[in-house]
Short mmCIF file of N, CA and C in Angstrom, two decimals:
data_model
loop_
_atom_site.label_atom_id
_atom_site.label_comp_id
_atom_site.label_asym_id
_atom_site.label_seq_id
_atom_site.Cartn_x
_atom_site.Cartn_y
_atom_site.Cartn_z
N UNK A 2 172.98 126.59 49.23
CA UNK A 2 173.08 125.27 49.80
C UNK A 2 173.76 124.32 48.82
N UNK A 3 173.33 123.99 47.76
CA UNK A 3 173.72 122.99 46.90
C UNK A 3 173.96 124.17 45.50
N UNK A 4 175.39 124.07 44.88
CA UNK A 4 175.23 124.21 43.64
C UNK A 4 174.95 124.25 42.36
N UNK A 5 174.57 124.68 41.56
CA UNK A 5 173.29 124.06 40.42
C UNK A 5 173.99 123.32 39.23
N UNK A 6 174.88 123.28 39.50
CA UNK A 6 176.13 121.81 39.04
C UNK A 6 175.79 120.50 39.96
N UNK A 7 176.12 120.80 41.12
CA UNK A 7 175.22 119.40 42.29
C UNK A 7 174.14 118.76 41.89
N UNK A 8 172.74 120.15 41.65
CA UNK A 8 171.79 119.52 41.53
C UNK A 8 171.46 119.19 40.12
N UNK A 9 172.45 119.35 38.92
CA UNK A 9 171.90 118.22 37.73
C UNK A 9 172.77 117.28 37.94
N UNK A 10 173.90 117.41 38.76
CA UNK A 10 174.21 116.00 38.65
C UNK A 10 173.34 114.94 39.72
N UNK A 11 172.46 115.33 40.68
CA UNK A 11 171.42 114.73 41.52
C UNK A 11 170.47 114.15 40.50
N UNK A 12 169.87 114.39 39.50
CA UNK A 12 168.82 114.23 38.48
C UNK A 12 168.99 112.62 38.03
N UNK A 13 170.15 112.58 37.41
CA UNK A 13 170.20 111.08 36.96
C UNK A 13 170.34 109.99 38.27
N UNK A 14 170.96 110.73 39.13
CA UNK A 14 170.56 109.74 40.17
C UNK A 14 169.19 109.41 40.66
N UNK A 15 168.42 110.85 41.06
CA UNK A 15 167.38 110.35 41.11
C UNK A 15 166.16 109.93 40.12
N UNK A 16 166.32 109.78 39.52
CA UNK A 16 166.32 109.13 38.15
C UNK A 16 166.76 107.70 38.14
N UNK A 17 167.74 107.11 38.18
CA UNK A 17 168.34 106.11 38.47
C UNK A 17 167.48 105.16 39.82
N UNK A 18 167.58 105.64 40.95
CA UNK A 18 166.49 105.48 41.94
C UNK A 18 165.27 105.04 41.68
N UNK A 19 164.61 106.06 41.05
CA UNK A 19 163.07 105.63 40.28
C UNK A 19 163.19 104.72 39.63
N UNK A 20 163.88 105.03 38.59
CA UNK A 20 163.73 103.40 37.76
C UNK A 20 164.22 102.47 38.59
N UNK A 21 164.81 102.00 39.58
CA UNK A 21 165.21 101.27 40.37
C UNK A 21 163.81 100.74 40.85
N UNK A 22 163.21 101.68 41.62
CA UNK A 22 161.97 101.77 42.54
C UNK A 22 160.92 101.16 41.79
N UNK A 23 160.78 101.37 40.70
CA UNK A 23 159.98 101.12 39.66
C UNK A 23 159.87 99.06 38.76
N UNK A 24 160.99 99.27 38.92
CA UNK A 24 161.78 97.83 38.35
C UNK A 24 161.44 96.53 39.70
N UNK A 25 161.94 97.31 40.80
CA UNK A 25 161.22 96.31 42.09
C UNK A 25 160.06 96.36 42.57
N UNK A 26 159.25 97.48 42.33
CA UNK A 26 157.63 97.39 42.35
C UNK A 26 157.13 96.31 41.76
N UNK A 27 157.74 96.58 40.48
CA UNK A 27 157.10 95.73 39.21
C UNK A 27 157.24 93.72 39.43
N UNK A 28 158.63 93.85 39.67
CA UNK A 28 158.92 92.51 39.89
C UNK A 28 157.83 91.88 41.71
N UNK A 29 157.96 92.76 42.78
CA UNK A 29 156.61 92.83 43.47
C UNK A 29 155.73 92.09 42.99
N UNK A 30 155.00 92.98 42.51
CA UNK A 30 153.69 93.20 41.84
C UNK A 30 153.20 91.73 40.67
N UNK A 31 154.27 91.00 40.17
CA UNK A 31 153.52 90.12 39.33
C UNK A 31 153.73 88.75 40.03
N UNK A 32 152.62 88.64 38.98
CA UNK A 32 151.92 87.16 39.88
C UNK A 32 152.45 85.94 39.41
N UNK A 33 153.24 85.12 39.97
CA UNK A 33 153.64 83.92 39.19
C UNK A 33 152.31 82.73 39.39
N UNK A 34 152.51 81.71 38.39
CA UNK A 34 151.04 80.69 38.83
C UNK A 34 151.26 80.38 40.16
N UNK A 35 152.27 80.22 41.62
CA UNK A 35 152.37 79.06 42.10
C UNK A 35 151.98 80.38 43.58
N UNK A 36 152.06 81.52 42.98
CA UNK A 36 151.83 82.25 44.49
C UNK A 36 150.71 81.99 45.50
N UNK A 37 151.13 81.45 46.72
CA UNK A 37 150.11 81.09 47.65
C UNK A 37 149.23 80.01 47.04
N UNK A 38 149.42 79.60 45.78
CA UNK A 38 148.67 78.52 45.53
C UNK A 38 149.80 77.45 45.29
N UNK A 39 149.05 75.72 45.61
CA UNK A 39 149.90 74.98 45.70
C UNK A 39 150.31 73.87 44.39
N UNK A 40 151.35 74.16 44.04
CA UNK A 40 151.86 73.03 42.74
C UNK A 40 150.92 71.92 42.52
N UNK A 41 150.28 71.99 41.60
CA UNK A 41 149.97 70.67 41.09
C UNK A 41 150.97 69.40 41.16
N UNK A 42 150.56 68.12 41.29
CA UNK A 42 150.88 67.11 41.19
C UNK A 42 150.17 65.79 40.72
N UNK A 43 150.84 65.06 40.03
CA UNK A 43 150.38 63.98 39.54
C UNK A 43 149.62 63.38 40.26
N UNK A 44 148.30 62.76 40.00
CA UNK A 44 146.99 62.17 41.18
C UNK A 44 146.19 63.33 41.82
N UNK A 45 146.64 64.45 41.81
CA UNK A 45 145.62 65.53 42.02
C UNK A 45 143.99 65.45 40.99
N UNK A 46 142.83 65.95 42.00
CA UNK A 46 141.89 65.55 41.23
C UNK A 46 141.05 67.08 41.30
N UNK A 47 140.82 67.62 40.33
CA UNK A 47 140.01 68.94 40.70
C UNK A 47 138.95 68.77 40.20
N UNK A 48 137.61 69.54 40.42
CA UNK A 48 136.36 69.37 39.95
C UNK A 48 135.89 70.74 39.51
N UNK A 49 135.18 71.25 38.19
CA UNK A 49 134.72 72.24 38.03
C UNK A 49 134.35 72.65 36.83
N UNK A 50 133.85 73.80 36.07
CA UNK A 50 133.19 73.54 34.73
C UNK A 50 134.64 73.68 33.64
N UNK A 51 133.76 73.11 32.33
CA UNK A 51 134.78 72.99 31.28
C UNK A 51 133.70 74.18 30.42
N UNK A 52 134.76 75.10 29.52
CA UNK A 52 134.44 75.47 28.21
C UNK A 52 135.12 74.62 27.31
N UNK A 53 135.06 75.71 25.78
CA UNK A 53 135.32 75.05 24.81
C UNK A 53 135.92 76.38 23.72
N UNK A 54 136.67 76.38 23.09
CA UNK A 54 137.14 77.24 22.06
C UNK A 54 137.70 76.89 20.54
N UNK A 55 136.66 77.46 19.91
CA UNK A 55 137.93 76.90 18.67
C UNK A 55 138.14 77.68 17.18
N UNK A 56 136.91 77.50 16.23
CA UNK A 56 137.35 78.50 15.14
C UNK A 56 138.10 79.85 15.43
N UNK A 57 136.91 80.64 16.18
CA UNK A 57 137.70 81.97 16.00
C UNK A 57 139.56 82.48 16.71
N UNK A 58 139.97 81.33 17.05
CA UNK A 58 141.25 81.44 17.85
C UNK A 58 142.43 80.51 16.63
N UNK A 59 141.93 79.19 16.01
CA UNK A 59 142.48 78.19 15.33
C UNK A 59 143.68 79.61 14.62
N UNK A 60 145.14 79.19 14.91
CA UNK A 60 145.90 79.69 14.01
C UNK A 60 146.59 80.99 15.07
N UNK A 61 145.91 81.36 15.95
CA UNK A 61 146.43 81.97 16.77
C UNK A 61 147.81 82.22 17.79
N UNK A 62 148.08 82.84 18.37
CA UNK A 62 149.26 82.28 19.24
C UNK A 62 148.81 81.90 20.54
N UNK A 63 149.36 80.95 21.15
CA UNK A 63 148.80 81.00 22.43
C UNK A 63 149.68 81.07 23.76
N UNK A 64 149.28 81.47 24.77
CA UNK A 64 150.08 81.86 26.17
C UNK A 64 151.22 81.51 25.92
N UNK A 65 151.80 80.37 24.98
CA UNK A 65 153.05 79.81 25.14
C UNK A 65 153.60 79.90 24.38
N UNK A 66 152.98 80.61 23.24
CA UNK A 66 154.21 80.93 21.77
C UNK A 66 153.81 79.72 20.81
N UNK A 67 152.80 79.17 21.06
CA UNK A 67 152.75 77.94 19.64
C UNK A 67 151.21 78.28 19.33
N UNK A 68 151.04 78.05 18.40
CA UNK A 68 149.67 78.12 17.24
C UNK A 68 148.89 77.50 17.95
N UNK A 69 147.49 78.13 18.12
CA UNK A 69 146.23 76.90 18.23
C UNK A 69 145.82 76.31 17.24
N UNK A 70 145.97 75.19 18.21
CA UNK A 70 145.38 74.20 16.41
C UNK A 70 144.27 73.81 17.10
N UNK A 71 143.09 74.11 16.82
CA UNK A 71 141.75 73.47 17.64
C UNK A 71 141.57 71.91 16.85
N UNK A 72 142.18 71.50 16.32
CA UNK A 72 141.73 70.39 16.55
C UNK A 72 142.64 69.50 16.44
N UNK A 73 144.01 70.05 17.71
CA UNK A 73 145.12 68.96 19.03
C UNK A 73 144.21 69.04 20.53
N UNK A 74 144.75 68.25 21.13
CA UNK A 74 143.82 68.10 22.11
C UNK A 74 144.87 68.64 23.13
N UNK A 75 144.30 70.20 23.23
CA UNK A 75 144.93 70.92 23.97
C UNK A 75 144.21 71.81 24.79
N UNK A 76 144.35 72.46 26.03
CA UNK A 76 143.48 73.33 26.92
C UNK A 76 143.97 74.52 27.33
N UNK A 77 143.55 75.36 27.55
CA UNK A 77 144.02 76.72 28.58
C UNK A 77 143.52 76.58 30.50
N UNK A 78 144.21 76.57 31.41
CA UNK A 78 144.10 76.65 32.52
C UNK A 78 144.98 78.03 33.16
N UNK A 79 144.51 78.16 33.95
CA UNK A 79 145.01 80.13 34.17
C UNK A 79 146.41 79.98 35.23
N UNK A 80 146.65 78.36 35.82
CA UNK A 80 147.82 78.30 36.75
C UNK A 80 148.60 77.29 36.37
N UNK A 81 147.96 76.03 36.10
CA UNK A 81 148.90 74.59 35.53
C UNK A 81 150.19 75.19 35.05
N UNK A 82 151.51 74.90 35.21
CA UNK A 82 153.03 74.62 33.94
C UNK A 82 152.05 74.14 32.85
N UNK A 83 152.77 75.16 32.02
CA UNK A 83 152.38 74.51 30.22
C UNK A 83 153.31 73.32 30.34
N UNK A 84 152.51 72.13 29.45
CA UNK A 84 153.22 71.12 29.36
C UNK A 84 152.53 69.77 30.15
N UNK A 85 151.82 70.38 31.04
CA UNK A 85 150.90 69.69 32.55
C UNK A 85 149.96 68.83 31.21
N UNK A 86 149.60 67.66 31.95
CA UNK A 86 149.08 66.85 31.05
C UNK A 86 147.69 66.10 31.89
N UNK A 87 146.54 66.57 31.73
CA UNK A 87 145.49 65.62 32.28
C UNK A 87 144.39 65.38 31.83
N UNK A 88 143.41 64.36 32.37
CA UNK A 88 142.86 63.49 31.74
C UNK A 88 141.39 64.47 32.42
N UNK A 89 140.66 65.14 31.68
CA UNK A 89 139.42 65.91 31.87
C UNK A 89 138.42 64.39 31.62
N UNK A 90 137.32 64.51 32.76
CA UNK A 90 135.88 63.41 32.26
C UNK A 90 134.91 64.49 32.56
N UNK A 91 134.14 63.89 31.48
CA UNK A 91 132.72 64.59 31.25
C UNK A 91 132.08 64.37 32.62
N UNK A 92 131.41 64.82 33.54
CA UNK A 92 130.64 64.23 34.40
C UNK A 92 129.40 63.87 34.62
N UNK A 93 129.04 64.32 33.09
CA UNK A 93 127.45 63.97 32.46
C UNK A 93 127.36 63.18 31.77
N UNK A 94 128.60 62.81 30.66
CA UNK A 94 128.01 61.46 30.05
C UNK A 94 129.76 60.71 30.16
N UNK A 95 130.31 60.75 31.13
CA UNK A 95 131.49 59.87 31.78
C UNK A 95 132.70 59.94 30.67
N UNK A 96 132.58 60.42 29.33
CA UNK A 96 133.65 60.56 28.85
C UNK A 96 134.79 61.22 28.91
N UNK A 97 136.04 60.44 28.20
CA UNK A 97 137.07 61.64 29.17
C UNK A 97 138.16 61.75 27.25
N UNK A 98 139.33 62.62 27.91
CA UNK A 98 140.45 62.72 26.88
C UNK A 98 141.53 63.19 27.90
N UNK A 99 142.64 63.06 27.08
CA UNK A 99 144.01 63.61 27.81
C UNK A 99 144.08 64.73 26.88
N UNK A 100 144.40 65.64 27.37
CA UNK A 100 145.17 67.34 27.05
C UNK A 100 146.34 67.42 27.69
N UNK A 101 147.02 68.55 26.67
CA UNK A 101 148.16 69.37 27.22
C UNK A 101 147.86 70.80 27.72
N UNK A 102 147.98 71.05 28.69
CA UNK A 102 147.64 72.61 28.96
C UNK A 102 149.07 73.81 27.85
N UNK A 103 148.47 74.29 27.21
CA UNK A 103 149.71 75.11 26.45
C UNK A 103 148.78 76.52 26.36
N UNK A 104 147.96 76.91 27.25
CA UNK A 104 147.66 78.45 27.14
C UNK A 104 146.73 78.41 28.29
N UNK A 105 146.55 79.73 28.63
CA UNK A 105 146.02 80.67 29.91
C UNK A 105 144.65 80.81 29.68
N UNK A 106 143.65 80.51 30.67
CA UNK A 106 142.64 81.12 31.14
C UNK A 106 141.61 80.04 31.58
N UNK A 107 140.70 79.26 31.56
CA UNK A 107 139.61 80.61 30.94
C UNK A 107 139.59 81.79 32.22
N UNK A 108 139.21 83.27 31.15
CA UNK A 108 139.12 84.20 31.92
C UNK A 108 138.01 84.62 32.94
N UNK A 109 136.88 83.75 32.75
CA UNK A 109 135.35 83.89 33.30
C UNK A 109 135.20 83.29 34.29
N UNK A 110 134.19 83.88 35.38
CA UNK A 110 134.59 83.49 36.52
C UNK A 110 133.97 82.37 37.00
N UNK A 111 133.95 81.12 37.53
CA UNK A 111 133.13 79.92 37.64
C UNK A 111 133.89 78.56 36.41
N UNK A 112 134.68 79.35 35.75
CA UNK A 112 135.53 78.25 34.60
C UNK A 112 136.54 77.68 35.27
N UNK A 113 137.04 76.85 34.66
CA UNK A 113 138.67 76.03 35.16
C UNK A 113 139.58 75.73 34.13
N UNK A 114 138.72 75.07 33.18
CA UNK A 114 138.99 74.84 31.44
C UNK A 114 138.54 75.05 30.65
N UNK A 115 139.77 75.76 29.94
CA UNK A 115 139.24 76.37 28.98
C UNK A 115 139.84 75.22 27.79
N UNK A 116 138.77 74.08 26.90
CA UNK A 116 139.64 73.27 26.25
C UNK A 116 139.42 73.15 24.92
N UNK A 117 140.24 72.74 23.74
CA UNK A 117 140.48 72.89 22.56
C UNK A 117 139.12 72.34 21.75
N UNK A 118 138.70 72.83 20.70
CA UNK A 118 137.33 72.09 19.58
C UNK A 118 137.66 70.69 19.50
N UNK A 119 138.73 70.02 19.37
CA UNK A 119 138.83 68.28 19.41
C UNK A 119 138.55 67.88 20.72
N UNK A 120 138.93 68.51 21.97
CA UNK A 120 138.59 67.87 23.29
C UNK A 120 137.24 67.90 23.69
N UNK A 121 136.58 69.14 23.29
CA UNK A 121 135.38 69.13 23.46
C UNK A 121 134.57 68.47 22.78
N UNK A 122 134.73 67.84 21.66
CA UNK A 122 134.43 67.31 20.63
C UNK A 122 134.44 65.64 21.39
N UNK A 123 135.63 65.43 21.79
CA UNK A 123 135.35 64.07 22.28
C UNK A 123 134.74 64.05 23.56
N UNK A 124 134.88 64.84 24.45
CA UNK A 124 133.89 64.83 25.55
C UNK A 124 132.41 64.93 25.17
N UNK A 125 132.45 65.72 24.23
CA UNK A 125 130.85 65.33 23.64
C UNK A 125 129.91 66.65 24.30
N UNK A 126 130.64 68.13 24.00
CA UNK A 126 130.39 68.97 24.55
C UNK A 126 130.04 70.47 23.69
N UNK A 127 129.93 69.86 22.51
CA UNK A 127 130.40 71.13 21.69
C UNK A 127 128.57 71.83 21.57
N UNK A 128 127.72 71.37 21.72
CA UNK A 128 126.54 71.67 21.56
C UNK A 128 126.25 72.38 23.49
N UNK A 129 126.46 71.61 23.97
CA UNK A 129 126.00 72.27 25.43
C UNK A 129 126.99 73.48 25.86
N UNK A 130 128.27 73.07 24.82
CA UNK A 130 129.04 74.76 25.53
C UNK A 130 129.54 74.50 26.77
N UNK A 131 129.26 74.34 28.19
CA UNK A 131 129.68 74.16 29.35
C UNK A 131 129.22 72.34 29.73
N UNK A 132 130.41 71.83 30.56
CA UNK A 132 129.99 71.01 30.95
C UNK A 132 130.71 71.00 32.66
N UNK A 133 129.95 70.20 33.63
CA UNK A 133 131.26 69.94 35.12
C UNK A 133 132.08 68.49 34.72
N UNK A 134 132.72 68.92 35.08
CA UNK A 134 134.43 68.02 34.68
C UNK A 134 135.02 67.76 36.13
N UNK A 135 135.58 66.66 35.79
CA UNK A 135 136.92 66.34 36.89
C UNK A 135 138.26 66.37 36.02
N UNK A 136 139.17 66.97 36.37
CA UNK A 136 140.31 67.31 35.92
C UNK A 136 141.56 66.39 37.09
N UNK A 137 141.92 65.64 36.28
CA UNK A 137 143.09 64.16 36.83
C UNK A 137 144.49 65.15 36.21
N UNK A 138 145.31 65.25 37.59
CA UNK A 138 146.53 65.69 36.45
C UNK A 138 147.10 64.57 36.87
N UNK A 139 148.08 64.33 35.48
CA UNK A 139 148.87 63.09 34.80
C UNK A 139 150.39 63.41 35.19
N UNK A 140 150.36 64.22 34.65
CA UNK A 140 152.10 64.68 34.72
C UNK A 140 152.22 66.39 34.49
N UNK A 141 153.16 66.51 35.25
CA UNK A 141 153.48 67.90 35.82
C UNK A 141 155.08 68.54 34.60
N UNK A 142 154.62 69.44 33.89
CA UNK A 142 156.21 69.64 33.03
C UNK A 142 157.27 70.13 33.62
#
């Protein structure tokens, strides 16, 4: 049927194919922040718990390629544009701060923010660990 010259030259094609197949699975398969969920915008108001992170990460890299410095007033949210800027309030003792979102998560389920040792620090959170927050976004990057 086919010559056995034919069929190695069939190999890199199908070969070629796969990795093809493989390359558009993949691109498929990942999740950008905005899929089925809807863009943040400035005056958006979300409600939900805050963590807190800081020594053991300080110096680290984070989601976005820059150092944690735990004590800039910066947060991790698992969908926001890095760069997204909002004003978290305590909803227990009304205090608030502005953050930059510049890294991913929190990963646990029932979290929203995950935010830097200075933010938590001024929210006045570092002893309770969790607090419920309203999250104001400011500006969208």
């Amino acid at each position: 049927m086919f010559s056995s010259s034919a069929v190695q030259q069939m190999k890199p094609i199908r070969l070629l194919f796969f990795l093809i197949f493989l390359a558009v699975l993949g691109a498929a398969c990942a999740r950008l922040p905005w899929v089925g969920e809807k863009a943040p915008r400035p005056g958006d108001r979300y409600y939900g718990v805050a963590s807190w992170y800081g020594h053991e990460f300080h110096g680290r890299s984070t989601a976005n390629g820059e150092r944690f410095n735990m004590n800039a007033l910066t947060a991790a949210h698992r969908t926001f544009p890095f760069g997204t800027r909002v004003r978290v309030t305590n909803l227990r003792n009304g205090r608030k701060c502005v953050v930059r979102i510049n890294d991913r998560g929190p990963w646990i389920r029932g979290r929203e923010i995950d935010l830097s040792y200075a933010a938590a620090r001024d929210l006045g959170m570092l002893n309770t660990g969790l607090e419920k927050v309203l999250i104001e976004v400011l500006s969208v990057n």
